[in-house]
Each structure stands twice: as structure tokens, then as C-alpha cells.
PDB file of C-alpha atoms in Angstrom:
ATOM      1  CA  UNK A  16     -13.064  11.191   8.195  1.00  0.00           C
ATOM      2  CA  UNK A  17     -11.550   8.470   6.847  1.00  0.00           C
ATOM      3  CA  UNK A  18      -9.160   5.758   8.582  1.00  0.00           C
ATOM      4  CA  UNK A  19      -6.993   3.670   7.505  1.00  0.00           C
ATOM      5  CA  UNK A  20      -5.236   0.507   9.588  1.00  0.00           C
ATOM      6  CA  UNK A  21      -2.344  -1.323   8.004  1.00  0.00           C
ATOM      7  CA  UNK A  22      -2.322  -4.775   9.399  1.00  0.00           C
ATOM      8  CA  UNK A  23      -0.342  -8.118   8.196  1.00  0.00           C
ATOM      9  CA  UNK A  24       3.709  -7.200   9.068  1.00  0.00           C
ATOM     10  CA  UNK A  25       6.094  -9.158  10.799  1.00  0.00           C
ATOM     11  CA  UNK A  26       9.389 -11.000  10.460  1.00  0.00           C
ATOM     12  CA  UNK A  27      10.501 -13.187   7.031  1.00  0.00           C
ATOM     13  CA  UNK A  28      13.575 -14.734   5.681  1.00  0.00           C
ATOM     14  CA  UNK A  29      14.383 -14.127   1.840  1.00  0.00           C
ATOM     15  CA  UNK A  30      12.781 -15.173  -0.439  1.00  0.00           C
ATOM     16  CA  UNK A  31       9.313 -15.494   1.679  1.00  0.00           C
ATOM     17  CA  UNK A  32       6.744 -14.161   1.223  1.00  0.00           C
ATOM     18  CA  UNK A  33       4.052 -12.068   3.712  1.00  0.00           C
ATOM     19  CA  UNK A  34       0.653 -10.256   2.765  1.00  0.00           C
ATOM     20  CA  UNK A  35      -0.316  -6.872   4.269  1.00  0.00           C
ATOM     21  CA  UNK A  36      -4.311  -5.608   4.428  1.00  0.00           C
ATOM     22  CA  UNK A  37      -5.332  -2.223   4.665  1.00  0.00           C
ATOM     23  CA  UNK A  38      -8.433  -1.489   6.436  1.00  0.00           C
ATOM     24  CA  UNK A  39     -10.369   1.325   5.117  1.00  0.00           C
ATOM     25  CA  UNK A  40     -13.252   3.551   6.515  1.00  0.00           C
ATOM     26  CA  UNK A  41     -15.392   6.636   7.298  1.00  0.00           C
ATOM     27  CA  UNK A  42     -16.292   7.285   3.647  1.00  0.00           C
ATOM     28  CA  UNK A  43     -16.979   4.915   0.155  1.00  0.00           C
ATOM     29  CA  UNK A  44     -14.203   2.947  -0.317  1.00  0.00           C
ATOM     30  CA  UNK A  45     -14.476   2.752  -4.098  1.00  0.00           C
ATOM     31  CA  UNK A  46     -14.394   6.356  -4.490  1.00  0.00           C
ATOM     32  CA  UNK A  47     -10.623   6.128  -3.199  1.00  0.00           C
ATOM     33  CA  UNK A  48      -7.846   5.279  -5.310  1.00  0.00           C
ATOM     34  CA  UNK A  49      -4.681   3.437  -3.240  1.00  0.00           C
ATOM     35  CA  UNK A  50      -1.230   3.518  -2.948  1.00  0.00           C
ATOM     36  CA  UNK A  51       1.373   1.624  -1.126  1.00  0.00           C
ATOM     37  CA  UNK A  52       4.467   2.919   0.437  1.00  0.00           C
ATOM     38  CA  UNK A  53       7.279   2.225   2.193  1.00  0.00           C
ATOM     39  CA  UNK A  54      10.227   3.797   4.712  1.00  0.00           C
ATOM     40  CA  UNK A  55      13.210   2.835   5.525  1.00  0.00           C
ATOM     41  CA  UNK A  56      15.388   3.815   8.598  1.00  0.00           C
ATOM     42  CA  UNK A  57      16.925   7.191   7.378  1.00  0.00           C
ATOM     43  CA  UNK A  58      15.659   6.919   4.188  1.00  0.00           C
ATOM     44  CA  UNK A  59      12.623   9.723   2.378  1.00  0.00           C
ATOM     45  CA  UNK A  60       9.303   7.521   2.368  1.00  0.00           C
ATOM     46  CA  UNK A  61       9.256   5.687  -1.129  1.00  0.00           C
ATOM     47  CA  UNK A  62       6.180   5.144  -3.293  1.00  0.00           C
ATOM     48  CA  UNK A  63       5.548   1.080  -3.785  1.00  0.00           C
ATOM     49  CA  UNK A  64       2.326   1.013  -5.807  1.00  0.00           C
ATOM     50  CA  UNK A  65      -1.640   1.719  -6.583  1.00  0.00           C
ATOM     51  CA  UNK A  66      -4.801   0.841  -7.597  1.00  0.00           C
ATOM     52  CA  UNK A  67      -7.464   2.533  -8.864  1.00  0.00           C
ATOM     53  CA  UNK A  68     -11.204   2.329  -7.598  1.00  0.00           C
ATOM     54  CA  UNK A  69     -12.141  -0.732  -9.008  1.00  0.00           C
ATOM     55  CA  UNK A  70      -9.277  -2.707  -9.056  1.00  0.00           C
ATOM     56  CA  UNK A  71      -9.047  -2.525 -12.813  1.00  0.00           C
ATOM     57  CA  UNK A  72      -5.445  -0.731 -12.674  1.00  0.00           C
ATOM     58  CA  UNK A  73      -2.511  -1.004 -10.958  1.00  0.00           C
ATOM     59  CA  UNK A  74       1.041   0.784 -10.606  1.00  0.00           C
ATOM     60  CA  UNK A  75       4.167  -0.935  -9.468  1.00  0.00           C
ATOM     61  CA  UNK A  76       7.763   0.851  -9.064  1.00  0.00           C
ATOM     62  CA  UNK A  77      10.491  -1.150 -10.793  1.00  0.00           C
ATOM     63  CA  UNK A  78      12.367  -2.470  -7.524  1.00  0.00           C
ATOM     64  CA  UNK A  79       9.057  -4.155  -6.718  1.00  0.00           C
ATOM     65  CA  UNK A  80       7.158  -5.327 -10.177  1.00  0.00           C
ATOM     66  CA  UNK A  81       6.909  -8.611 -10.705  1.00  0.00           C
ATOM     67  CA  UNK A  82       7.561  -9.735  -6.864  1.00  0.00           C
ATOM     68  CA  UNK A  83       4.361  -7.386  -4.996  1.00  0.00           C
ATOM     69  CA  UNK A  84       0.615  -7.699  -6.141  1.00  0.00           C
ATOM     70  CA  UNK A  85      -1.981  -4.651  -5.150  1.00  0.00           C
ATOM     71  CA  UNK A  86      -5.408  -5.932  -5.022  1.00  0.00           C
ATOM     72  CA  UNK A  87      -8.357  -4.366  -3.318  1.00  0.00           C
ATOM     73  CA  UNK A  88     -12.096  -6.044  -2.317  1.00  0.00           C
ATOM     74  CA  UNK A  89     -14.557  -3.101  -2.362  1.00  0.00           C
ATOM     75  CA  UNK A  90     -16.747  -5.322  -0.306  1.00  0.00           C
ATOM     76  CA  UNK A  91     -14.816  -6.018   2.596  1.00  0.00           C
ATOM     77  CA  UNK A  92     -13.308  -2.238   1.875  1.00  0.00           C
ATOM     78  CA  UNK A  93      -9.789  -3.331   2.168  1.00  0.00           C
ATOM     79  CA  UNK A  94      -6.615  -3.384  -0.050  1.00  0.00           C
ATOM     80  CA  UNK A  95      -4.001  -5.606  -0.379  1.00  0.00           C
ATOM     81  CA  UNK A  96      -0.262  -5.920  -0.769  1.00  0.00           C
ATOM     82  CA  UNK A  97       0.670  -9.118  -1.444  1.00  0.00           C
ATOM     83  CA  UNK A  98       4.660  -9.348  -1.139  1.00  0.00           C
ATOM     84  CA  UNK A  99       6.622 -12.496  -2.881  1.00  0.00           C
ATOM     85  CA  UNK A 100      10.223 -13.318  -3.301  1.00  0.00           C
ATOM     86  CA  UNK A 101      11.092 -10.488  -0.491  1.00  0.00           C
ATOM     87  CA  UNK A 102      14.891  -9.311   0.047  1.00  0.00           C
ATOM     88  CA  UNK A 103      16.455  -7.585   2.251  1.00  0.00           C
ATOM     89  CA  UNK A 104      16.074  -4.064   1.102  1.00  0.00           C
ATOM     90  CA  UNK A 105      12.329  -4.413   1.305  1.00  0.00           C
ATOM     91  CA  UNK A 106      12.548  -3.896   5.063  1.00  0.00           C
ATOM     92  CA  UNK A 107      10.750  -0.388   5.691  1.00  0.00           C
ATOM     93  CA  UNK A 108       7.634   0.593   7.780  1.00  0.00           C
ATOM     94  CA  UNK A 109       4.709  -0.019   5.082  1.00  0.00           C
ATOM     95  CA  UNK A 110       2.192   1.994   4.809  1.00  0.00           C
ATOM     96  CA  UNK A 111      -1.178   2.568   2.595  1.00  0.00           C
ATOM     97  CA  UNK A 112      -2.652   5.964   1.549  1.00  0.00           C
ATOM     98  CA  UNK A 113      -5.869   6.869  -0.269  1.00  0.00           C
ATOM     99  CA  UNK A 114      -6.968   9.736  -2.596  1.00  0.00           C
ATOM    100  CA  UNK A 115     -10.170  11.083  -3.987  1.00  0.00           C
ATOM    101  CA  UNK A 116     -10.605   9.651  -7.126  1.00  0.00           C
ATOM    102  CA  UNK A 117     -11.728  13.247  -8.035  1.00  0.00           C
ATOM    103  CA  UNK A 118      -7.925  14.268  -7.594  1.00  0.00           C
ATOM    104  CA  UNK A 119      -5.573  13.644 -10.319  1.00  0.00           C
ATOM    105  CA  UNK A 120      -2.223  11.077  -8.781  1.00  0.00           C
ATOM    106  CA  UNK A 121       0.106  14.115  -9.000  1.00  0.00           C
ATOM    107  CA  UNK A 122      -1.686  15.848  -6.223  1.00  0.00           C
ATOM    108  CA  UNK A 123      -0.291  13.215  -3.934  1.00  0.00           C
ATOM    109  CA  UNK A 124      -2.403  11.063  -1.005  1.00  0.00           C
ATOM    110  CA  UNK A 125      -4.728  12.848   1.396  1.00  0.00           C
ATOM    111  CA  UNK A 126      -5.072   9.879   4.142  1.00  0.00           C
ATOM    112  CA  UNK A 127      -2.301   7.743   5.737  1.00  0.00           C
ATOM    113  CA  UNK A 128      -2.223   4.830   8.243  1.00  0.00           C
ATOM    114  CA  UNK A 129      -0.265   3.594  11.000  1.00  0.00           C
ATOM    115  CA  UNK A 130       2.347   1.599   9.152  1.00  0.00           C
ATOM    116  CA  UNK A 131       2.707  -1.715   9.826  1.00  0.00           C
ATOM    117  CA  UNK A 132       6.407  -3.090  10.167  1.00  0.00           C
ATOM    118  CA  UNK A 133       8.121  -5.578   7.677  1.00  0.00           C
ATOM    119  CA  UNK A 134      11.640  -7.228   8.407  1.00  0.00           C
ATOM    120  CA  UNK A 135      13.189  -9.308   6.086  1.00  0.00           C
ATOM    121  CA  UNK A 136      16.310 -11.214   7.106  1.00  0.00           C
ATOM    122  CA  UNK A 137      18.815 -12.724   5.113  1.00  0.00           C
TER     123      UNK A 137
END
């Protein structure tokens, strides 16, 4: 089965910056695509961003382009969310998610970790 073990959250003031890891295992690691997401209290979990198998492709939502990075190192089978220029409003639970690259990104994550909390004060 796979796991997955979000790791890297804590407390920042605007306009820091803080960098999350995802540990993956229990299966290949390249043969998962990976997303990013992110809840707020009493807000619907919210998509953040992916990457694709190799690292060759990535997917940002416009509140977070330009300020969050997605990288993954199939070697060390971990991803990466690398989080710049945070605000306020990216306070939320994080959390990572793989899929079978064999299912297309509109049937949605099969495998979820923890969540790892991220508070940013202004």
C-alpha cells in the first residue's frame, strides 16, 4: 500500500518562505503522479498543484503560481513544495496526494497523507 508523510510545516511571518517534503512509499514512486493541497478551517480542501512522474510537468492554481515550486527527486522518492512570498491566506493544513499515472487527473487522487500544518502570520 502506499504511504505518504507530509513533513516540513510550522509557523512564518509574510512574506517568508518554508519548504514542505512528502515522503512516499510501498510502491514505485515514479509511477505516481503528485498533487498538493491545502484546507483551511471551514473551508472545502483546495487543489494547490502537481507534477507528473518525472518531474517534467507541473500544475499551479492561480492564487499560488509564481510564489510555490513542486519538485519531486525519484531517488530519494519524495516531492516537494517549496512555498515563497507566503500570506496570510495560505494558512491551511497541507497535504500531498498521489495517483496512478495509469489514471487520467480527472479521476481525482487515490492516496493522501497526514497533513502537515502551515501558519502564516501577518
Amino acid at each position: 500500500q502506499v504511504r505518504l508523510v507530509e513533513s516540513g510545516g510550522g509557523a512564518v511571518q509574510a512574506g517568508g518562505s518554508l519548504s514542505l517534503s512528502c515522503a512516499f512509499s510501498g510502491r514505485t514512486f515514479s509511477s505516481y503522479a503528485m498533487g498538493w493541497f491545502r484546507q483551511a478551517p471551514g473551508k472545502e480542501r483546495e487543489f494547490v498543484g502537481a507534477i507528473n512522474w518525472n518531474g517534467g510537468s507541473t500544475y499551479y492554481v492561480d492564487s499560488v503560481k509564481g510564489r510555490f515550486t513542486i519538485s519531486r527527486d525519484n531517488a530519494k522518492n519524495t516531492v516537494y513544495l517549496q512555498m515563497n512570498s507566503l500570506k496570510p491566506e495560505d494558512t491551511a493544513v497541507y497535504y500531498c496526494a498521489a495517483r496512478g499515472v495509469w489514471r487520467a487527473a480527472s479521476s481525482g487522487y487515490d492516496f493522501w497523507g497526514q497533513g502537515t500544518q502551515v501558519t502564516v502570520s501577518s
